[in-house]
Short mmCIF file of C-alpha atoms in Angstrom, two decimals:
data_model
loop_
_atom_site.label_atom_id
_atom_site.label_comp_id
_atom_site.label_asym_id
_atom_site.label_seq_id
_atom_site.Cartn_x
_atom_site.Cartn_y
_atom_site.Cartn_z
CA UNK A 28 21.62 -119.34 57.44
CA UNK A 29 20.47 -121.99 59.87
CA UNK A 30 21.86 -125.40 60.53
CA UNK A 31 19.57 -128.08 61.84
CA UNK A 32 21.09 -131.02 63.60
CA UNK A 33 19.11 -134.20 64.18
CA UNK A 34 19.90 -137.56 65.70
CA UNK A 35 18.42 -141.02 65.61
CA UNK A 36 16.03 -141.95 68.37
CA UNK A 37 17.55 -144.58 70.69
CA UNK A 38 15.66 -147.79 71.24
CA UNK A 39 15.36 -147.22 74.99
CA UNK A 40 15.68 -144.47 77.52
CA UNK A 41 14.28 -140.98 77.91
CA UNK A 42 15.43 -137.84 79.61
CA UNK A 43 12.11 -136.43 80.71
CA UNK A 44 8.64 -135.51 79.58
CA UNK A 45 8.07 -133.73 76.34
CA UNK A 46 11.65 -133.60 75.02
CA UNK A 47 13.47 -135.83 72.57
CA UNK A 48 15.22 -138.81 74.11
CA UNK A 49 18.89 -138.62 74.91
CA UNK A 50 21.54 -139.93 77.25
CA UNK A 51 21.32 -139.54 81.01
CA UNK A 52 25.13 -139.48 80.90
CA UNK A 53 25.07 -135.96 79.46
CA UNK A 54 27.11 -133.50 81.48
CA UNK A 55 24.99 -131.20 83.59
CA UNK A 56 27.15 -128.11 83.13
CA UNK A 57 27.20 -126.02 79.99
CA UNK A 58 29.90 -123.47 79.29
CA UNK A 59 30.35 -120.65 76.83
CA UNK A 60 33.28 -120.03 74.50
CA UNK A 61 35.17 -116.73 74.48
CA UNK A 62 35.21 -114.45 71.48
CA UNK A 63 37.38 -111.45 72.26
CA UNK A 64 37.19 -108.26 70.13
CA UNK A 65 38.84 -108.87 66.78
CA UNK A 66 38.84 -112.68 67.06
CA UNK A 67 35.63 -113.20 65.03
CA UNK A 68 35.31 -116.75 66.36
CA UNK A 69 31.52 -116.94 66.65
CA UNK A 70 31.33 -119.26 63.62
CA UNK A 71 33.71 -121.74 65.28
CA UNK A 72 32.15 -121.44 68.74
CA UNK A 73 28.67 -122.22 67.40
CA UNK A 74 29.89 -125.32 65.53
CA UNK A 75 31.78 -126.60 68.60
CA UNK A 76 28.77 -126.13 70.90
CA UNK A 77 26.52 -128.20 68.65
CA UNK A 78 29.14 -130.96 68.36
CA UNK A 79 29.61 -131.00 72.15
CA UNK A 80 25.89 -131.30 72.85
CA UNK A 81 25.54 -134.28 70.47
CA UNK A 82 25.76 -137.08 73.03
CA UNK A 83 26.58 -139.83 70.54
CA UNK A 84 29.39 -137.79 68.96
CA UNK A 85 30.86 -136.59 72.26
CA UNK A 86 30.98 -140.08 73.79
CA UNK A 87 32.48 -141.58 70.64
CA UNK A 88 35.22 -138.95 70.43
CA UNK A 89 36.08 -139.42 74.10
CA UNK A 90 36.78 -143.12 73.51
CA UNK A 91 39.30 -142.41 70.74
CA UNK A 92 42.96 -141.61 71.28
CA UNK A 93 45.06 -143.18 68.51
CA UNK A 94 45.25 -140.87 65.52
CA UNK A 95 47.62 -139.31 62.99
CA UNK A 96 48.71 -136.22 64.90
CA UNK A 97 49.83 -133.03 63.17
CA UNK A 98 51.00 -131.13 66.22
CA UNK A 99 49.85 -127.50 66.19
CA UNK A 100 47.70 -128.24 63.14
CA UNK A 101 45.94 -131.25 64.72
CA UNK A 102 42.22 -130.51 64.76
CA UNK A 103 41.56 -133.85 66.47
CA UNK A 104 43.75 -132.91 69.47
CA UNK A 105 42.35 -129.37 69.62
CA UNK A 106 38.73 -130.54 69.68
CA UNK A 107 39.52 -133.20 72.28
CA UNK A 108 41.17 -130.48 74.40
CA UNK A 109 38.10 -128.23 74.29
CA UNK A 110 35.83 -131.16 75.16
CA UNK A 111 38.08 -132.04 78.10
CA UNK A 112 37.90 -128.45 79.36
CA UNK A 113 34.12 -128.47 79.01
CA UNK A 114 34.09 -131.46 81.34
CA UNK A 115 36.75 -130.45 83.87
CA UNK A 116 37.11 -126.67 83.98
CA UNK A 117 35.27 -124.56 86.57
CA UNK A 118 35.30 -121.50 84.31
CA UNK A 119 31.97 -120.39 82.87
CA UNK A 120 33.53 -119.49 79.51
CA UNK A 121 36.55 -121.07 77.86
CA UNK A 122 38.91 -120.04 75.04
CA UNK A 123 38.63 -121.81 71.70
CA UNK A 124 42.05 -120.52 70.62
CA UNK A 125 43.68 -123.93 70.26
CA UNK A 126 41.13 -125.12 67.72
CA UNK A 127 41.10 -121.75 65.98
CA UNK A 128 44.88 -121.92 65.52
CA UNK A 129 44.73 -125.54 64.34
CA UNK A 130 42.12 -124.62 61.71
CA UNK A 131 44.16 -121.62 60.55
CA UNK A 132 47.32 -123.70 60.25
CA UNK A 133 45.55 -126.55 58.46
CA UNK A 134 43.94 -124.29 55.86
CA UNK A 135 46.61 -121.59 55.53
CA UNK A 136 47.39 -122.55 51.91
CA UNK A 137 43.72 -122.08 51.02
CA UNK A 138 43.47 -118.87 53.10
CA UNK A 139 40.42 -120.18 54.95
CA UNK A 140 39.57 -119.98 58.66
CA UNK A 141 42.45 -117.57 59.21
CA UNK A 142 42.96 -115.82 62.56
CA UNK A 143 40.87 -112.71 63.07
CA UNK A 144 38.77 -113.28 59.95
CA UNK A 145 35.09 -114.19 59.90
CA UNK A 146 34.16 -117.46 58.19
CA UNK A 147 31.20 -119.75 57.59
CA UNK A 148 29.95 -121.95 60.46
CA UNK A 149 28.55 -124.64 58.17
CA UNK A 150 31.84 -124.99 56.30
CA UNK A 151 33.70 -124.99 59.62
CA UNK A 152 31.47 -127.79 60.91
CA UNK A 153 31.98 -129.85 57.74
CA UNK A 154 35.74 -129.35 57.69
CA UNK A 155 36.14 -130.31 61.35
CA UNK A 156 34.39 -133.60 60.55
CA UNK A 157 36.45 -134.11 57.40
CA UNK A 158 39.73 -133.49 59.24
CA UNK A 159 38.74 -135.90 62.02
CA UNK A 160 38.26 -138.51 59.30
CA UNK A 161 41.75 -137.79 57.95
CA UNK A 162 43.32 -137.89 61.42
CA UNK A 163 41.74 -141.30 62.06
CA UNK A 164 41.95 -142.90 58.60
CA UNK A 165 44.65 -141.06 56.70
CA UNK A 166 44.84 -143.47 53.74
CA UNK A 167 41.11 -143.73 53.06
CA UNK A 168 39.17 -141.58 50.62
CA UNK A 169 36.27 -139.79 52.26
CA UNK A 170 33.61 -141.26 49.95
CA UNK A 171 34.87 -144.84 50.46
CA UNK A 172 35.49 -144.87 54.20
CA UNK A 173 34.19 -147.94 56.04
CA UNK A 174 36.54 -147.75 59.04
CA UNK A 175 34.82 -148.55 62.35
CA UNK A 176 37.01 -146.00 64.11
CA UNK A 177 35.98 -143.12 61.83
CA UNK A 178 33.22 -141.42 63.80
CA UNK A 179 32.65 -138.94 60.98
CA UNK A 180 31.35 -141.63 58.65
CA UNK A 181 30.04 -144.02 61.29
CA UNK A 182 27.78 -141.33 62.77
CA UNK A 183 27.10 -138.84 59.96
CA UNK A 184 27.45 -140.57 56.60
CA UNK A 185 24.52 -141.24 54.29
CA UNK A 186 24.94 -143.90 51.64
CA UNK A 187 22.91 -142.74 48.66
CA UNK A 188 22.48 -143.72 45.09
CA UNK A 189 20.85 -141.66 42.42
CA UNK A 190 18.51 -143.21 39.94
CA UNK A 191 16.08 -142.34 37.22
CA UNK A 192 13.80 -144.64 35.19
CA UNK A 193 16.64 -145.84 32.95
CA UNK A 194 19.78 -146.30 35.01
CA UNK A 195 21.55 -145.90 38.34
CA UNK A 196 24.05 -143.03 38.42
CA UNK A 197 26.19 -144.43 41.19
CA UNK A 198 26.58 -144.73 44.94
CA UNK A 199 27.86 -141.89 47.10
CA UNK A 200 28.62 -141.64 50.79
CA UNK A 201 28.52 -138.17 52.31
CA UNK A 202 28.76 -136.99 55.93
CA UNK A 203 26.72 -133.81 55.36
CA UNK A 204 23.84 -133.28 52.99
CA UNK A 205 20.82 -131.15 52.05
CA UNK A 206 21.87 -127.61 51.29
CA UNK A 207 18.95 -125.69 49.79
CA UNK A 208 19.17 -122.37 47.94
CA UNK A 209 16.64 -119.60 47.37
CA UNK A 210 15.00 -121.29 44.34
CA UNK A 211 14.54 -124.43 46.42
CA UNK A 212 12.98 -122.42 49.24
CA UNK A 213 10.52 -120.94 46.76
CA UNK A 214 9.49 -124.49 45.94
CA UNK A 215 8.89 -125.07 49.67
CA UNK A 216 6.72 -121.96 49.67
CA UNK A 217 4.69 -123.30 46.75
CA UNK A 218 4.16 -126.62 48.57
CA UNK A 219 2.98 -124.75 51.66
CA UNK A 220 0.54 -122.68 49.59
CA UNK A 221 -1.08 -125.88 48.32
CA UNK A 222 -1.53 -127.16 51.87
CA UNK A 223 -4.51 -126.29 54.06
CA UNK A 224 -2.52 -126.79 57.26
CA UNK A 225 1.01 -127.78 58.19
CA UNK A 226 1.14 -131.45 59.20
CA UNK A 227 3.61 -132.63 61.83
CA UNK A 228 5.07 -135.13 59.34
CA UNK A 229 5.37 -132.68 56.48
CA UNK A 230 8.90 -131.37 57.09
CA UNK A 231 10.55 -134.26 55.22
CA UNK A 232 8.23 -133.75 52.26
CA UNK A 233 9.14 -130.07 52.11
CA UNK A 234 12.87 -130.84 52.28
CA UNK A 235 12.60 -133.42 49.52
CA UNK A 236 10.78 -130.90 47.32
CA UNK A 237 13.44 -128.27 47.98
CA UNK A 238 16.40 -130.59 47.53
CA UNK A 239 15.29 -132.08 44.21
CA UNK A 240 14.13 -128.99 42.34
CA UNK A 241 16.21 -128.48 39.22
CA UNK A 242 18.18 -131.68 39.86
CA UNK A 243 17.98 -132.95 36.29
CA UNK A 244 20.20 -135.05 34.02
CA UNK A 245 20.25 -135.38 30.26
CA UNK A 246 18.53 -138.52 29.04
CA UNK A 247 21.21 -141.18 28.22
CA UNK A 248 19.41 -141.99 24.96
CA UNK A 249 20.28 -138.47 23.73
CA UNK A 250 16.65 -137.72 23.00
CA UNK A 251 17.14 -134.18 24.26
CA UNK A 252 14.87 -134.55 27.28
CA UNK A 253 15.86 -134.02 30.91
CA UNK A 254 15.10 -136.59 33.58
CA UNK A 255 14.65 -135.86 37.27
CA UNK A 256 17.01 -137.68 39.60
CA UNK A 257 15.62 -139.77 42.46
CA UNK A 258 17.72 -140.32 45.57
CA UNK A 259 17.59 -143.60 47.47
CA UNK A 260 18.95 -143.93 51.02
CA UNK A 261 20.69 -147.24 51.72
CA UNK A 262 21.79 -146.90 55.36
CA UNK A 263 20.54 -145.53 58.67
CA UNK A 264 22.66 -142.54 59.77
CA UNK A 265 22.71 -141.66 63.45
CA UNK A 266 23.11 -137.93 62.82
CA UNK A 267 21.70 -135.93 59.91
CA UNK A 268 22.52 -132.31 59.10
CA UNK A 269 20.43 -129.92 57.06
CA UNK A 270 21.45 -126.47 55.85
CA UNK A 271 19.35 -123.57 54.60
CA UNK A 272 21.16 -120.94 52.57
CA UNK A 273 19.81 -117.57 51.44
CA UNK A 274 21.42 -115.41 48.76
CA UNK A 275 21.09 -112.28 50.92
CA UNK A 276 21.41 -111.43 54.61
CA UNK A 277 17.74 -110.47 54.80
CA UNK A 278 15.13 -112.78 53.29
CA UNK A 279 11.36 -112.58 53.38
CA UNK A 280 11.32 -116.40 53.48
CA UNK A 281 13.23 -116.74 56.75
CA UNK A 282 10.30 -116.73 59.14
CA UNK A 283 8.14 -118.96 56.91
CA UNK A 284 10.90 -121.54 56.63
CA UNK A 285 11.56 -121.56 60.39
CA UNK A 286 7.84 -121.97 61.06
CA UNK A 287 7.77 -124.96 58.71
CA UNK A 288 10.51 -126.77 60.64
CA UNK A 289 9.30 -129.83 62.47
CA UNK A 290 10.85 -131.20 65.66
CA UNK A 291 10.58 -134.71 64.18
CA UNK A 292 11.74 -136.06 60.85
CA UNK A 293 11.31 -139.47 59.28
CA UNK A 294 13.88 -140.50 56.68
CA UNK A 295 11.25 -142.29 54.60
CA UNK A 296 9.66 -138.94 53.82
CA UNK A 297 12.97 -137.35 52.94
CA UNK A 298 13.95 -139.62 50.04
CA UNK A 299 12.31 -141.19 47.02
CA UNK A 300 12.98 -144.57 48.65
CA UNK A 301 14.67 -145.93 51.79
CA UNK A 302 16.06 -149.49 51.69
CA UNK A 303 17.38 -149.86 55.25
CA UNK A 304 14.68 -151.29 57.55
CA UNK A 305 15.95 -149.39 60.61
CA UNK A 306 15.92 -146.13 58.69
CA UNK A 307 12.30 -146.74 57.70
CA UNK A 308 11.26 -147.05 61.35
CA UNK A 309 13.40 -144.43 63.08
CA UNK A 310 12.30 -140.91 63.85
CA UNK A 311 14.84 -138.11 63.95
CA UNK A 312 14.67 -135.48 66.67
CA UNK A 313 15.82 -131.92 66.35
CA UNK A 314 18.71 -131.35 68.77
CA UNK A 315 20.61 -128.29 67.54
CA UNK A 316 20.54 -125.21 65.35
CA UNK A 317 23.18 -122.73 64.23
CA UNK A 318 21.68 -119.41 63.16
CA UNK A 319 23.25 -116.47 61.34
CA UNK A 320 22.07 -112.87 61.47
CA UNK A 321 23.71 -109.44 61.32
CA UNK A 322 27.13 -110.96 60.61
CA UNK A 323 27.04 -113.05 63.77
CA UNK A 324 26.50 -116.74 64.55
CA UNK A 325 24.41 -118.08 67.43
CA UNK A 326 23.57 -121.63 68.43
CA UNK A 327 20.72 -123.51 70.11
CA UNK A 328 21.32 -127.02 71.43
CA UNK A 329 19.22 -129.57 73.28
CA UNK A 330 20.70 -130.54 76.64
CA UNK A 331 19.57 -134.12 77.13
CA UNK A 332 20.06 -134.47 80.88
CA UNK A 333 17.99 -131.42 81.82
CA UNK A 334 15.58 -131.83 78.88
CA UNK A 335 16.08 -128.16 78.12
CA UNK A 336 17.15 -126.14 75.12
CA UNK A 337 20.18 -123.92 75.68
CA UNK A 338 21.08 -120.75 73.79
CA UNK A 339 24.78 -120.04 73.08
CA UNK A 340 26.09 -116.62 72.07
CA UNK A 341 29.85 -117.08 72.49
CA UNK A 342 30.47 -116.63 76.25
CA UNK A 343 26.76 -116.10 76.98
CA UNK A 344 24.82 -119.25 77.84
CA UNK A 345 21.11 -119.18 78.68
CA UNK A 346 18.52 -121.88 79.23
CA UNK A 347 15.58 -121.45 76.91
CA UNK A 348 13.05 -123.55 78.83
CA UNK A 349 11.85 -127.06 79.40
CA UNK A 350 9.60 -127.43 76.42
CA UNK A 351 7.41 -129.87 74.55
CA UNK A 352 8.25 -130.78 70.97
CA UNK A 353 5.14 -129.05 69.63
CA UNK A 354 6.15 -125.64 70.99
CA UNK A 355 9.88 -125.97 70.42
CA UNK A 356 10.17 -124.28 67.03
CA UNK A 357 7.88 -121.42 68.01
CA UNK A 358 9.96 -120.67 71.10
CA UNK A 359 13.29 -120.76 69.24
CA UNK A 360 11.80 -118.66 66.43
CA UNK A 361 10.56 -116.07 68.96
CA UNK A 362 13.94 -115.85 70.71
CA UNK A 363 15.87 -115.70 67.46
CA UNK A 364 13.68 -112.90 66.05
CA UNK A 365 14.02 -110.97 69.31
CA UNK A 366 17.81 -111.25 69.09
CA UNK A 367 17.83 -110.07 65.50
CA UNK A 368 15.79 -107.00 66.41
CA UNK A 369 17.74 -106.09 69.54
#
């Protein structure tokens, strides 16, 4: 399973040649996160590293202090503590125990994210964002949050409505979207087979094909036919997340899907229609990936100040290289496959 993290291109500024733009305020140092034997914290460490390397998220979280604190179960405090250590500590690898304990305490009734047990990095990422929302806006439902202080919805949320030729199903606001299963990935494969060569702007088209397959509703006139839903984007999110899920640890589609990833994504190609003018114009740039193989999570993140991609394997941190966008996916794919075979 791979997570792809993208962010909206700023109007000005660049960090160097060939890489996606970012903030020159990014911290130069990168640190690993410890995962001692029996802790099984790689899923959490990977999610935290991607969140830390997202400049817009890190800066926004740093500016916040007032929140509804839950003591030992406060995920907001625990994440702020790790971010502070990233900035101030001289250690090359730091413990993530505080956040691990806060997650375990928060979800003990559901028996999720418990100490010593392996869990899912994508669900960890989503639940960290959801809990931050609740710590900041405790009386607001997640799908109706318009609070300016809620960085979960201000940075991640997509406002969508679903329509078909006869009616509008309703408006939804979601921080995380686009999870595709094996049947959807087969649809991507069929699209690729019909294409002579992979275009640089084709990634959004492939995702739209995968995300809409089988998404049907019964016709409201009760004629017995099924109608395909069309999704319309109404806002311009700063950060977009995409998840690929396979139904087995080993998949013959893995390499093909990774090769089809594009370092750029335009929201207009991802939806049936986009109504926000800024969203129509903005390109998204790939800035992070969480990868899963052999019961272990790894992360890649773009470090904006050095214009380099960095590989995170718990306490191990390695620079990938200073790379152009066109060679980015090939290099990450090569490194990832090498790790899986080692």
